[in-house]
PDB file of C-alpha atoms in Angstrom:
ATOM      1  CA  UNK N1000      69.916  51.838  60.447  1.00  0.00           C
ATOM      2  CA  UNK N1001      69.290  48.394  62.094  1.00  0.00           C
ATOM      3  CA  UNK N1002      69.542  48.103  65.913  1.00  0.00           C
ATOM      4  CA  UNK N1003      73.070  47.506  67.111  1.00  0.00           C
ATOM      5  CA  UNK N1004      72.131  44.441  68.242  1.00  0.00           C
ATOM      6  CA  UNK N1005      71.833  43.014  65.120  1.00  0.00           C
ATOM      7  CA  UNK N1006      74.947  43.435  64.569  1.00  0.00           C
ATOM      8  CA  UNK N1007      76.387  41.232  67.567  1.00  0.00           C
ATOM      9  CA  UNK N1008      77.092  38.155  67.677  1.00  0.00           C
ATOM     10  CA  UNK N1009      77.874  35.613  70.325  1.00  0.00           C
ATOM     11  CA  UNK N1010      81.550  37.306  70.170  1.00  0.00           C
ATOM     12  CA  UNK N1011      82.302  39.415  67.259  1.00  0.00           C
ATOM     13  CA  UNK N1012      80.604  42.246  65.351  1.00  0.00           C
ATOM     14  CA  UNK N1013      79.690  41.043  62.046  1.00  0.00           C
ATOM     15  CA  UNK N1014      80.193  43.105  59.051  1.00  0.00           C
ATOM     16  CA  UNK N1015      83.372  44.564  59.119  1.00  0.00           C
ATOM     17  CA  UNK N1016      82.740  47.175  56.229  1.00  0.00           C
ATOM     18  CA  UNK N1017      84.357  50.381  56.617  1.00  0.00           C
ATOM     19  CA  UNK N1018      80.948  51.861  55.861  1.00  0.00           C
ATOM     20  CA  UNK N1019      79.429  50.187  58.610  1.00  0.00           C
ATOM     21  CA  UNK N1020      81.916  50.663  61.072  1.00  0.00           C
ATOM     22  CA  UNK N1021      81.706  54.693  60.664  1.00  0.00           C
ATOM     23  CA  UNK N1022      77.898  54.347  60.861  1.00  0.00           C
ATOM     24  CA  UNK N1023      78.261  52.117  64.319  1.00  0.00           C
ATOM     25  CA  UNK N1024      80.679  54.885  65.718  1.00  0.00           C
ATOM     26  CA  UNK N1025      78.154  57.427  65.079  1.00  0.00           C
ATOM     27  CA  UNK N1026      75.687  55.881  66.913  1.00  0.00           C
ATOM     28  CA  UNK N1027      77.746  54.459  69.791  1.00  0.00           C
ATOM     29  CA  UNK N1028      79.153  58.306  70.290  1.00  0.00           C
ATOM     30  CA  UNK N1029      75.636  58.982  71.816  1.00  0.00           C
ATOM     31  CA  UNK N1030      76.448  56.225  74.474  1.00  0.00           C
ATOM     32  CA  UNK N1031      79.551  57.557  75.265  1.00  0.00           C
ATOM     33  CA  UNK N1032      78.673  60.458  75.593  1.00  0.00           C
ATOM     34  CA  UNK N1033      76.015  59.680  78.144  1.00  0.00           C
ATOM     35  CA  UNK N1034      78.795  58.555  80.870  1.00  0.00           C
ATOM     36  CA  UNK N1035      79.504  62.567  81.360  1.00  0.00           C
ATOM     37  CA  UNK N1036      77.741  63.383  84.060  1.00  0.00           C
ATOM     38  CA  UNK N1037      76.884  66.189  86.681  1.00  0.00           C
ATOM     39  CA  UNK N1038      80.065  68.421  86.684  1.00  0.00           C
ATOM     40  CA  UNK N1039      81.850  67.027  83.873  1.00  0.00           C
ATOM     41  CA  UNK N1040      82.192  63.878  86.514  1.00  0.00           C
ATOM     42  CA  UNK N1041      83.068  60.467  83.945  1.00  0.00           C
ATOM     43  CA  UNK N1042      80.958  57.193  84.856  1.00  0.00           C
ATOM     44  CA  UNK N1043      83.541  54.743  84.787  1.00  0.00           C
ATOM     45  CA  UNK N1044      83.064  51.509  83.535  1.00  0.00           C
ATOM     46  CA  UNK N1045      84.977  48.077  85.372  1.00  0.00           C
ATOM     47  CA  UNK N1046      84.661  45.976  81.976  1.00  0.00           C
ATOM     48  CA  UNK N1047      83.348  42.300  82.134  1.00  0.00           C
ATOM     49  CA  UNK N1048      86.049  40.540  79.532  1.00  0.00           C
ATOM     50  CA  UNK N1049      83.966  38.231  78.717  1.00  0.00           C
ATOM     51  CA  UNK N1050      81.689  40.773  77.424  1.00  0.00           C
ATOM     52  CA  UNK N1051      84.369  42.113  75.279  1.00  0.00           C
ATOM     53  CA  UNK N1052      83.033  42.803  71.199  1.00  0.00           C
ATOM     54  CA  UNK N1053      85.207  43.318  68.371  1.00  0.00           C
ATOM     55  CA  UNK N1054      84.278  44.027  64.291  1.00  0.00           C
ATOM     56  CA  UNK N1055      84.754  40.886  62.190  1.00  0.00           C
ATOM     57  CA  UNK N1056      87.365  42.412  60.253  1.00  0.00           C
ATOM     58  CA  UNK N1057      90.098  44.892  60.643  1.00  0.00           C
ATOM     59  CA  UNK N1058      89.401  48.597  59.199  1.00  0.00           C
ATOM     60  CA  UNK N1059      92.130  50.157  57.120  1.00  0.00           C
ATOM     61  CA  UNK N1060      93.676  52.544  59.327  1.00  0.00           C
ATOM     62  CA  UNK N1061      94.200  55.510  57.253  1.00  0.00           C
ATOM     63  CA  UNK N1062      90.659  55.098  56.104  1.00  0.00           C
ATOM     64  CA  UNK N1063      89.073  55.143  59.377  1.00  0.00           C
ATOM     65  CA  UNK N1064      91.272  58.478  60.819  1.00  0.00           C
ATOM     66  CA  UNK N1065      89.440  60.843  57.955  1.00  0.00           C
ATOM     67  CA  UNK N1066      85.909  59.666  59.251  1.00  0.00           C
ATOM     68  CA  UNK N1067      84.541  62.978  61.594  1.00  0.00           C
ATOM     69  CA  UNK N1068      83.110  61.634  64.141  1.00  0.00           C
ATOM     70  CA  UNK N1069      85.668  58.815  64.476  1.00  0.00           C
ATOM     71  CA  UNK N1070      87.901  61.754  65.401  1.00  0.00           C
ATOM     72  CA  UNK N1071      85.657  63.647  67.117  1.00  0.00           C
ATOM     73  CA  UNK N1072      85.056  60.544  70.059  1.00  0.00           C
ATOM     74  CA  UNK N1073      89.365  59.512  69.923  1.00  0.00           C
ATOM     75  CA  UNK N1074      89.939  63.115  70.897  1.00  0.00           C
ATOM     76  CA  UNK N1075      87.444  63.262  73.925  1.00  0.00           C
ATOM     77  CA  UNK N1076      89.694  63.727  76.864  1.00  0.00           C
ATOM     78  CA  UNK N1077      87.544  62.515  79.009  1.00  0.00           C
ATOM     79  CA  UNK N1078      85.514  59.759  77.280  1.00  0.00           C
ATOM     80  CA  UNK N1079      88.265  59.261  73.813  1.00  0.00           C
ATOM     81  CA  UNK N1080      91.188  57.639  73.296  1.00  0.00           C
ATOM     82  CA  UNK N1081      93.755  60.592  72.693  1.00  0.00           C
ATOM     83  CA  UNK N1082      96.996  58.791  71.853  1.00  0.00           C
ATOM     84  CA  UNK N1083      95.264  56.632  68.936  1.00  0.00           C
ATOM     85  CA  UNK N1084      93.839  60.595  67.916  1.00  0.00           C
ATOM     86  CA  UNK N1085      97.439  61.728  68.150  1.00  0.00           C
ATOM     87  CA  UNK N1086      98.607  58.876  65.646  1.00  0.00           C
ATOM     88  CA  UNK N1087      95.845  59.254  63.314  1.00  0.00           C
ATOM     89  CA  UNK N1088      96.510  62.779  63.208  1.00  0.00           C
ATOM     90  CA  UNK N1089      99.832  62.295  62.014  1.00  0.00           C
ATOM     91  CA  UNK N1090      99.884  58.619  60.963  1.00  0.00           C
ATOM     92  CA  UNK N1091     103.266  58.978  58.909  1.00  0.00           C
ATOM     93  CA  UNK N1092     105.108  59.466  62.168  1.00  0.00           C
ATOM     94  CA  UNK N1093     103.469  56.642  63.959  1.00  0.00           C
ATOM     95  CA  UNK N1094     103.118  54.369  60.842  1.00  0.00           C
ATOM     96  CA  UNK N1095     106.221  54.085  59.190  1.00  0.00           C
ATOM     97  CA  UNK N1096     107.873  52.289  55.923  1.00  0.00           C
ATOM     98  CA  UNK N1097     110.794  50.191  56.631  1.00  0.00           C
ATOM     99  CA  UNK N1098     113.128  49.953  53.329  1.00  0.00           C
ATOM    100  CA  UNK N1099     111.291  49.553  50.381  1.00  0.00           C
ATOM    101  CA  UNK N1100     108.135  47.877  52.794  1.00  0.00           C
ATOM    102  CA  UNK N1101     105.483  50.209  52.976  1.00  0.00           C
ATOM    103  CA  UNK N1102     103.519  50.281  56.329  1.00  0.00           C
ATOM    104  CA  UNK N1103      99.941  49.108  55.728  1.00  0.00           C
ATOM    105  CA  UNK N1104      98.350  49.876  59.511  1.00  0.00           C
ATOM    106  CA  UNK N1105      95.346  48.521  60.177  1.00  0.00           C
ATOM    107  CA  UNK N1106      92.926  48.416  63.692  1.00  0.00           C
ATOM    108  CA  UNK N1107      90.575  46.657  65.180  1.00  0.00           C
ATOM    109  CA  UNK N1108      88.222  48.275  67.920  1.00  0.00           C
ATOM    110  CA  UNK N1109      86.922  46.457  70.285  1.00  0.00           C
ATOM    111  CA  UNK N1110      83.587  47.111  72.394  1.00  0.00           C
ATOM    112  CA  UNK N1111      81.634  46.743  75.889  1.00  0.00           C
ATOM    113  CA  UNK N1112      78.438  45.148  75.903  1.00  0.00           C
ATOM    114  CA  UNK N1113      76.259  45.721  78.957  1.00  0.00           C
ATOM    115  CA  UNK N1114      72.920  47.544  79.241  1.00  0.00           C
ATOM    116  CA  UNK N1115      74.262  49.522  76.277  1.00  0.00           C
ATOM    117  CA  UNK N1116      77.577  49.372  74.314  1.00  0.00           C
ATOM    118  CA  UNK N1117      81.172  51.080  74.844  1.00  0.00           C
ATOM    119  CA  UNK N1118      84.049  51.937  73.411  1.00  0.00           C
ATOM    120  CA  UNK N1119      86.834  49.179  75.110  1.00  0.00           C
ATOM    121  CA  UNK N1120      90.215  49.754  73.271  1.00  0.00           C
ATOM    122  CA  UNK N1121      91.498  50.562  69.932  1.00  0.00           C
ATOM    123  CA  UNK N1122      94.803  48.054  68.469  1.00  0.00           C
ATOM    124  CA  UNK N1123      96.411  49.460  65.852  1.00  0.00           C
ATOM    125  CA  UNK N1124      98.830  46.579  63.674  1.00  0.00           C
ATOM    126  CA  UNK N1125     100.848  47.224  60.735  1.00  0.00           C
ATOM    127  CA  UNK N1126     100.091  44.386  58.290  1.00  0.00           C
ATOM    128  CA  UNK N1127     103.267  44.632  56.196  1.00  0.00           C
ATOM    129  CA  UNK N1128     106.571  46.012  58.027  1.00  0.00           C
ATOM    130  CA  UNK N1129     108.396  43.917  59.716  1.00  0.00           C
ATOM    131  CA  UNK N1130     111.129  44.584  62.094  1.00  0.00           C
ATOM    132  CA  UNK N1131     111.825  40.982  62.865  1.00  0.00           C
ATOM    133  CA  UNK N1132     110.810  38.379  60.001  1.00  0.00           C
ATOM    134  CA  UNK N1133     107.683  36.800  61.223  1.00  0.00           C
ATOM    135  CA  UNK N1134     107.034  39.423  63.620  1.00  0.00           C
ATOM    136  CA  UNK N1135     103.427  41.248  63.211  1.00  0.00           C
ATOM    137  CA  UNK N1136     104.235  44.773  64.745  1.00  0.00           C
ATOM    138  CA  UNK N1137     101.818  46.184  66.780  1.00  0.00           C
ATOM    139  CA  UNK N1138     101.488  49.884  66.599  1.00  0.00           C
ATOM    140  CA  UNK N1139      99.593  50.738  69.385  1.00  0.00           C
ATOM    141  CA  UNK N1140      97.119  49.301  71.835  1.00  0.00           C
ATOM    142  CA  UNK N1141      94.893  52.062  74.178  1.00  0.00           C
ATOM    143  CA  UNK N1142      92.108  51.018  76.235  1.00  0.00           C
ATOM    144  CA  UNK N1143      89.223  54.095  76.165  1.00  0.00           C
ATOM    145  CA  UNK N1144      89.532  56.928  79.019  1.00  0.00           C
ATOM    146  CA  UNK N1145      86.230  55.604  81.164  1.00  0.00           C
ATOM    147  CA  UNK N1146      87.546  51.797  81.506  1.00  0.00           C
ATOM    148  CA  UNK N1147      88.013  51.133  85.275  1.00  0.00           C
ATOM    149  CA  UNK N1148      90.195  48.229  84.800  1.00  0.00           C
ATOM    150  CA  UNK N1149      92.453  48.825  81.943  1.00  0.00           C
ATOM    151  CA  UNK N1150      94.753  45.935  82.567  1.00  0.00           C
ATOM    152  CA  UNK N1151      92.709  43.656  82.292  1.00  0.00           C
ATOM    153  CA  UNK N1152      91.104  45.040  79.519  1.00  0.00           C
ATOM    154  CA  UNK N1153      94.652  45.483  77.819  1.00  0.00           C
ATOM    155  CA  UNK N1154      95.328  41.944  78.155  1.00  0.00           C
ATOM    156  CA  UNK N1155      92.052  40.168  76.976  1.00  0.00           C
ATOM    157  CA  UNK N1156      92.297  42.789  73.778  1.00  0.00           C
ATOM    158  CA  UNK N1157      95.930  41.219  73.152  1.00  0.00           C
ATOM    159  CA  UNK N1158      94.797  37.676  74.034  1.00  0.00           C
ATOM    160  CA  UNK N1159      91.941  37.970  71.407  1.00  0.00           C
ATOM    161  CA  UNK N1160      94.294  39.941  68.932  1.00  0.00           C
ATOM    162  CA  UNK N1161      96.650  36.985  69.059  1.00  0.00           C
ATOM    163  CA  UNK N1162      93.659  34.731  68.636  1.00  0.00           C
ATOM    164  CA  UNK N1163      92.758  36.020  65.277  1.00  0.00           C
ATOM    165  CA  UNK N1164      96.007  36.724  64.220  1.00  0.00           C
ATOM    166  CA  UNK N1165      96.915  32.613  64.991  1.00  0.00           C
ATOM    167  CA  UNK N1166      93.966  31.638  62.460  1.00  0.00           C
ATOM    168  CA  UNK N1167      94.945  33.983  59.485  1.00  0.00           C
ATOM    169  CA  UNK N1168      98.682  34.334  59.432  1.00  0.00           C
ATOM    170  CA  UNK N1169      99.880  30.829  60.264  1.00  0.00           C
ATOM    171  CA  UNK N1170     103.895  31.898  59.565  1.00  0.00           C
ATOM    172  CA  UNK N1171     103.621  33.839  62.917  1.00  0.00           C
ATOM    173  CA  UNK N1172     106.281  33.641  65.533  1.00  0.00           C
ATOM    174  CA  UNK N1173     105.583  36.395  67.743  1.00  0.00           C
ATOM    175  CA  UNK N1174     104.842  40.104  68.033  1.00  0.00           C
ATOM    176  CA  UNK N1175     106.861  43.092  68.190  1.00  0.00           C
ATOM    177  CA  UNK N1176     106.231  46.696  69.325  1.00  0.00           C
ATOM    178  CA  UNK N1177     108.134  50.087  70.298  1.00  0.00           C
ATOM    179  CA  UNK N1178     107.552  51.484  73.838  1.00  0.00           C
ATOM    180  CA  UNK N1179     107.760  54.926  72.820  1.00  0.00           C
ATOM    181  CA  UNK N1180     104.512  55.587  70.656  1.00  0.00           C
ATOM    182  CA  UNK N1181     102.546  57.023  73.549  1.00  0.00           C
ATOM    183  CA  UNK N1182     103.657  57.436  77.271  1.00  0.00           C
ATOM    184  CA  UNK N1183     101.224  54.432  78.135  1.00  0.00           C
ATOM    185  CA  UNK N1184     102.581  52.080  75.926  1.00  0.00           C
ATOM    186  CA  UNK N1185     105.525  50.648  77.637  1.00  0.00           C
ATOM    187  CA  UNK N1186     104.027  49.761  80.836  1.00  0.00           C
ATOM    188  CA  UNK N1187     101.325  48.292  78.170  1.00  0.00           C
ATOM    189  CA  UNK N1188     103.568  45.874  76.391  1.00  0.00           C
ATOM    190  CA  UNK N1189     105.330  45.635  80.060  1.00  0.00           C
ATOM    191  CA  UNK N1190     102.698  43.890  81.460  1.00  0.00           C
ATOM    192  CA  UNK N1191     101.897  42.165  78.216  1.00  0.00           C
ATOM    193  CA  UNK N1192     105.245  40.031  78.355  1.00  0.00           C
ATOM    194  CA  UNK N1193     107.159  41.921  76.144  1.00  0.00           C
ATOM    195  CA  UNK N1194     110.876  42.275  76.331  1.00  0.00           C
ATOM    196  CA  UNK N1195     113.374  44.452  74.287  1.00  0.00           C
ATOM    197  CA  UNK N1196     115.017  42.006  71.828  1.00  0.00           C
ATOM    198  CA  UNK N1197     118.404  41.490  71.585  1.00  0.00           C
ATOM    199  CA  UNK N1198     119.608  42.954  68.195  1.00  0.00           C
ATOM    200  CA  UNK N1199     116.982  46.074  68.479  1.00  0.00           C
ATOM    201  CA  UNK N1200     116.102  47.268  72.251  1.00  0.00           C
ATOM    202  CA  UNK N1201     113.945  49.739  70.478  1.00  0.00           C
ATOM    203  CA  UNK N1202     111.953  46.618  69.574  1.00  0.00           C
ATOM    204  CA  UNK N1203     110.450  45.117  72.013  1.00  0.00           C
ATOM    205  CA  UNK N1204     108.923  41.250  71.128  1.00  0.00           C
ATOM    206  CA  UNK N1205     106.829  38.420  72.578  1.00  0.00           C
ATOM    207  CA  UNK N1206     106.249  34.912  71.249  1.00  0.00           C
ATOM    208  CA  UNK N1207     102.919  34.136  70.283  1.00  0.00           C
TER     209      UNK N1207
END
């Protein structure tokens, strides 16, 4: 396997390929890994969002949660991201059809480059329900366990999220989201400018 390097470009990780992606994880386990120190102690990491990475193209969610050692880093409580575990482990709770629509989740994982690479935060989208027309829901958004500055972090993901979302589904007004997924992800979409929308305070929505 090439040098992960190779891989990286200026901004994005080329070569989206589900077979690639579960090869990268592999080796980038070994990195994360590596921030467990003495004790069981965590090395945090205060993230640089500017040096934020993220695979060319989305991975097909239900795809991605039967890969091992995909699993085996999300459920890490100290270096994982355990609510995107929880909702892969049981993806028909989290991901669900809405009428006749059925929920098509997909993620996109984004990275830390320094001296080595990280895990930064995992966005999970469903790319066909819709709980306002025009709306992309998002299903979840987690920033990994050893980020020192998840805010921040949380809010460049989104930003760049919306910026790829702007150049492939033009018909976009805005985004939805529930606050209820995992106990994180109100204070997420909180922070994010989202508001509970007036026919649906279940659903809450911000405009592109």
């Amino acid at each position: 396997m090439r040098h992960i390097n190779e891989y990286i470009d200026d901004k994005v990780l080329n070569e989206g390929l589900l077979s690639w992606l579960k090869a990268f994880i592999k080796k980038l386990k070994g990195n994360q890994t590596k921030l467990v120190v003495d004790n069981g102690r965590v090395n945090m990491l205060d993230m640089d969002v500017k040096k934020l990475k993220y695979q060319k193209e989305p991975a097909k969610f239900r795809d991605l949660a039967k890969d091992k050692d995909t699993l085996e880093v999300w459920s890490n409580s100290k270096i994982g991201f355990p609510e995107s575990f929880k909702i892969a482990k049981n993806i028909n709770k989290y991901c669900t059809d809405l009428g006749e629509v059925k929920s098509d989740p997909y993620v996109y994982t984004f990275y830390y480059q320094s001296e080595a690479t990280y895990y930064a935060g995992v966005l999970i989208y469903d790319n066909a329900v819709q709980y306002i027309e025009n709306y992309l829901h998002i299903i979840s958004l987690e920033t990994n366990l050893v980020v020192d500055n998840p805010s921040e972090v949380q809010e460049a993901i989104f930003n760049e999220f919306k910026n790829i979302m702007n150049t492939r589904k033009m018909t976009i007004e805005g985004f939805t989201a529930k606050d209820d997924v995992h106990p994180k992800m109100k204070g997420i979409i909180t922070k994010l400018g989202f508001k509970p929308s007036d026919d649906n305070p279940e659903i809450y929505k911000v405009e592109k």
